Structure formats: C-alpha cells, structure tokens
Amino acid sequence: MAKYSLGIDFGTLSGRAVLFEVETGTEVATAIKEYTHGVMDEFLPDGVNKLSDNWALQHPNDYLEVLKTAIPEVIQKSNINPDDIIGLGIDFTASTIMPIDSHGTPLCMLEEFSSNPHSYVKLWKHHAAQNEANLINEIAECRGEKFLKRYGGKISSEWLIPKIWETLKESPEVYHTADQFIEAGDWVIYLLTGEFKRSSCFAGYKATWHKREGYPSKDFFKALDPRLENVVEEKLSNNISSIGMKAGEITKESAGLTGLRPGTPVAIAIIDAHAAVPAAGISEPNKLLMIMGTSTCHILLNEKEVDIPGICGIVEDGIIPGFMAYEAGQSCVGDHFEWFIQNCIPTEYERKAREKNVHIHEFLTEMASKIKPGETGLLALDWWNGNRSTLVDANLSGVILGMNLQTRPEEIYRCLIEATAFGSRVIVENFREHGIPIEEIYACGGIAEKNPLMMQIYADVLNIDIKIADSAQTAALGSAIFGAVAAGGSRGGYDTIRDASKAMSRVKDKVYRPIPENANVYNELFKEYERLYNYFGLENNIMKKLIRIKNERSRCSPKK
Ligand SMILES: Nc1ncnc2c1ncn2[C@@H]1O[C@H](COP(=O)(O)OP(=O)(O)O)[C@@H](O)[C@H]1O
Ligand SMILES: O=C(CO)[C@H](O)[C@H](O)COP(=O)(O)O
C-alpha cells in the first residue's frame, strides 16, 4: 500500500499544500490558498492606519486559513485515506516574525493591539529596520564580534534582531507585552503540534544563532541597547531543534482543523528556499541551487567554513547534516516583473495578451525573446528592493541606463531579466573568488518553471549549464522529504535526508546550455554592470541621499 508525505510551502503570497508519494516523490495533489491579506505594505487591515515606506506585514490568520482550507482540500482531491499520510513538513519564508503572548496568540489578534503595526507579522521583505541593521553591523564590527563573519560581514534588515529592536524602539508596549518573538514557520509548528520547538535553520540563518556558540553574548546585546541585554532569555528561546528531526505530532485539535490523523509526525520547520535543496536532489558539495521566485536564494553545500563577504550566512548542518550550507541572495527577482506589469504596461499590450489568451508575463517574454543580447541598448541595476548580496543594503535602489524615445516595454522587461542574471553572476563569482568552487548550477521555483527565456539568459550570463528541478513545487517537495524523515524508516519513511532526497527528487531532461555568441556579448555587458554596481553600491551615495530627501519632504507634507 502506497504511503504519502505532505509538504506545506508558505510563500510570500500564498500557502501550498502538496501531497507526494513517499517511495517515488510523485506529486499526487495540490491545493493553493492565496493569503487573504496578501502583503500589507500600505495599510493595516483596517484600511485606515497607513504604513511607512519599506514596511511589509502579513496577517497570521492567513496562515491558519492555509491549514484549515488547503490541507482538507488536498486530502479530498487526492482521494487518499489520511491514515496513509505518514508525515508532514512545512517550510516558510524567513525572517518572517511575530510577537505572541504566552498562549501563542499573535498580539495583532488581540483587540488592544490591532491598530499597532508592530504587533503584526514582519515579513522577510519588511525593510524598515535598516537603521537598526546598520547599527548592529557597526557595533559588532567595532567589538570584533566573531558571529559577524558567518554572515558575510553584515547582517541584513531582513533578519530577526533588527526587526525586534525596531519594535522595542518604536513600540515598547508591543515589545514588553510579547512573551516571545517567533518565526512564522515555528509558530505553525506550534499550531500543529502544541510544541514550541524552534528550527535550527531559522535560528542559524536569521537569528545569528550558532550550534556550538549559541546567540551573541548578553554584553553585545547590552551594547546595542541596555533594554536588549536579556533579549534571548526574555523574548527568544533556546529550545532549538535540528532540521531533519521530528517536532511533534498532529494534536487532536489540529487534526480537527486539517483532517489529518492525530499522531501524524511533523518535522521541524525549514526556510522555504532551503527546503528546495534536497528536493532538487542536492546532497553533495559545490552544486549551487538558485531558488527563483519573488526573490532568489542561492544555496550550496561545502565541507569547510570559509568567510565570504556579502553572503547571507553559513550554517553548519543548516540543510544536510555534515555540511556547511552557504546562502546568498537577491531580494527582488520576480518582484521586478510584478512591479513592471503593475505599473508600466500599455493598455495595447494588455489587450493583445488577452486576445492571445496568455498571461502578460508570457506575452512580454515572447516579445523579449525576439531581441538579441545587447540589442535593447539598456543596462539595469536590479535593486528595486535593495541589494541582499553582496552589498547587504536595503536602501539601494534600481537604475535603468540607456532609455530613449524608442525604448519599448519588452526591452525594459528583457533588461530587467538580464540585470537579475548579472546580479546572480556577482554572487557566483564572489563564492569562487573566496575559494568555494561552483561546479554545477541548478534552478527551481516559479520562475525556473515558467520562464524559459529567463533561464536561457541565465545560462548565457553565467556561462554554465543550468539544470532544472523536476518538481514545480520544490519547496513543498522538500518539506515532504523532511516529513518522510520525521516519520522514519520504520513507518514507511526514511531514516536520513539523503536517502529521502535520492528516492523522492529528480531533475528535468531539459538542460539550459550557454550559447557561445550570447555569452560573449554578456561578458562585455557584465563588465559595465560591475562598474555600475561598484559605483552606485560603494562609491556614490546618491541613492541614500534621495531617500533622505524623500523622507524629509514627506514628513513636512500634510497627510493625505
Ligand atoms: N512567466 C513569468 N516570468 C517572470 N516572472 C514571473 C512569471 N510568472 C510569475 N512571475 C513572478 O514570479 C513571482 C512568484 O514566484 P513563485 O515562485 O511562484 O512564488 P514565491 O516566490 O512567492 O514562492 C512573482 O513575483 C511573479 O511576478
Ligand atoms: O530570505 C528568504 C530565504 O532565506 C526568504 O524566505 C525568501 O527570499 C522569500 O522567498 P520567496 O521568493 O519564495 O517568496
């Protein structure tokens, strides 16, 4: 009798529940629930309380809705007896954190805090804590804090500590009322199992926690702000479990909510991008995986720990026990194209796409595929949501160079694709220059699945073959792999992540191979990209000046 494992992938815009056959990794059924509140970056749910620039919040009730609707739906669609679902894993974006009370209730769900933005979930792309991140980096560097090196020399405003400190400064009442600040992924584990078991993956990559050294010292936190001296004991938790372990089992209550059987093993949560690694069949060193969606994460394994500037982090056993797992990334990839179609598309293009019955992305991609490398006359810096690697600065912004009266939307679309590919090349070269070889490149995620032009451009710009993970739901498959490991061999699952990955993952037959003449043109353009990158990223602070002026002006102007 076949056995199944359930993977639930909580992305930026939706949660997906996907059921996989444990023996082969075959996808059996999928259910997707778009988040009711989506990403709140202008207003709180009341539609009245306005958010400042760089805020990005979510509502935890949306995650609960995923459990309540997507899980029963996937069970019903698959026609499978829940007794045959032997395990469950979840992955989540990160650092996506919320303050909760001692009963596990998010503070934003309490009447008295519902109009306080700090009581909501601060999504990974909430970038308003850049000042706090800058101060943490300055103080840590000045004190010679060892942990900083593991995070490429700088931590990002996307991480947990800057976000908590921002809350303490701007809303001490939320900070003091909170029993804990918790990653949304760990909170979902609590909903399902009743256990507060934090994941070593979230803690390691996003909360500066280390397997042997723990969190940074009290002394360091005190140097940031005396009120933070005991932040670890008071607001975090040392109950951290390794990924690959079982967090607990489905409780009676969560069984009622989801239709799963009480007692079903649940794996420790993992970051969405990281879950994709075993799902792409990667369990050995020097194979880079690009997880390409709203953002792109670049992940690879190696035996040794080498300090590499500008990466997001290195975590021992971060994904596959026995290896250092390196992460770097780009904060804005699919989001560029989303911004573009929301703001810059002529109605004529929308009409034509409708007539052809294709999505506007496909329409623009088809138009852009008729243009040769270098033919747009454009060059862009892909920093519409700041730069995560290698500059680690959310206050950097985008540039398009070379526009004139003849510039067409598809040319801009193509140059944005190229810019993200150049951004990935900077990351790849940075790893190589610092002694971490990259021998093979794999890709997965929404974009790797949906946009062949983009993947060809990446192969040309990176000048290497790109293999694509077979599953269209790689993060969910990764979670299901962890679910099967939580169940263990004796229940029909697996005893190791490596065994589960070997059995449940594969890559597609189609490989994107570099076209030599395209690669030559892109080599030339990349040199110019690098010059722009260094100029605006390191030499000229005009982008930050513009933000300062904008903030000063908006403080002076009356509220609309
Ligand atoms: N055909 C396409 N080409 C380029 N970008 C696309 C295409 N279709 C969707 N996108 C972008 O991909 C992103 C969604 O990626 P996906 O992997 O599905 O989700 P997530 O990153 O939230 O897990 C959105 O930003 C969307 O604008
Ligand atoms: O920082 C992350 C991983 O380390 C985020 O989870 C990720 O960038 C968001 O992912 P997605 O593009 O799938 O929405």
CSV table of N, CA and C in Angstrom, one decimal, residues 82-83 85-88 192-193 246 248-251 260-267 491:
chain,number,residue,atom,x,y,z
A,82,PRO,N,-6.4,9.5,5.1
A,82,PRO,CA,-5.4,10.2,5.9
A,82,PRO,C,-4.5,9.2,6.7
A,83,ASP,N,-4.9,8.0,6.9
A,83,ASP,CA,-4.1,7.0,7.6
A,83,ASP,C,-2.8,6.8,6.9
A,85,ILE,N,-1.1,9.0,5.2
A,85,ILE,CA,-0.2,10.1,5.2
A,85,ILE,C,0.7,9.9,6.4
A,86,ILE,N,2.0,9.6,6.2
A,86,ILE,CA,2.8,9.1,7.3
A,86,ILE,C,3.6,10.3,7.9
A,87,GLY,N,3.7,11.4,7.2
A,87,GLY,CA,4.4,12.5,7.8
A,87,GLY,C,4.1,13.8,7.1
A,88,LEU,N,4.5,14.9,7.8
A,88,LEU,CA,4.2,16.2,7.3
A,88,LEU,C,5.4,17.2,7.6
A,192,LEU,N,0.3,23.1,15.0
A,192,LEU,CA,0.0,21.7,14.6
A,192,LEU,C,0.3,20.7,15.7
A,193,THR,N,1.3,21.0,16.5
A,193,THR,CA,1.8,20.0,17.4
A,193,THR,C,1.7,20.4,18.9
A,246,LYS,N,12.0,15.3,14.3
A,246,LYS,CA,10.6,15.4,14.4
A,246,LYS,C,10.3,16.5,15.5
A,248,GLY,N,7.0,17.0,16.6
A,248,GLY,CA,6.0,16.5,17.4
A,248,GLY,C,5.0,15.8,16.5
A,249,GLU,N,3.8,15.7,17.0
A,249,GLU,CA,2.7,15.0,16.2
A,249,GLU,C,1.5,15.9,16.1
A,250,ILE,N,0.7,15.6,15.1
A,250,ILE,CA,-0.6,16.3,15.0
A,250,ILE,C,-1.5,16.1,16.2
A,251,THR,N,-1.9,17.2,16.8
A,251,THR,CA,-2.7,17.0,18.0
A,251,THR,C,-4.2,16.8,17.6
A,260,LEU,N,-6.1,15.7,9.1
A,260,LEU,CA,-5.0,14.8,9.3
A,260,LEU,C,-5.3,13.9,10.5
A,261,ARG,N,-4.7,12.8,10.6
A,261,ARG,CA,-4.9,11.9,11.8
A,261,ARG,C,-4.1,12.4,13.0
A,262,PRO,N,-4.7,12.4,14.2
A,262,PRO,CA,-3.8,12.7,15.4
A,262,PRO,C,-2.7,11.7,15.4
A,263,GLY,N,-1.5,12.3,15.8
A,263,GLY,CA,-0.3,11.4,16.0
A,263,GLY,C,0.5,11.4,14.7
A,264,THR,N,0.1,12.0,13.6
A,264,THR,CA,0.9,12.0,12.4
A,264,THR,C,2.2,12.9,12.7
A,265,PRO,N,3.4,12.3,12.4
A,265,PRO,CA,4.6,13.0,12.8
A,265,PRO,C,4.8,14.3,11.9
A,266,VAL,N,5.3,15.3,12.6
A,266,VAL,CA,5.5,16.6,11.9
A,266,VAL,C,7.0,17.0,12.1
A,267,ALA,N,7.6,17.4,11.0
A,267,ALA,CA,9.1,17.7,11.0
A,267,ALA,C,9.3,19.1,11.5
A,491,ARG,N,8.2,3.6,9.8
A,491,ARG,CA,6.8,3.9,9.4
A,491,ARG,C,6.6,4.0,7.9
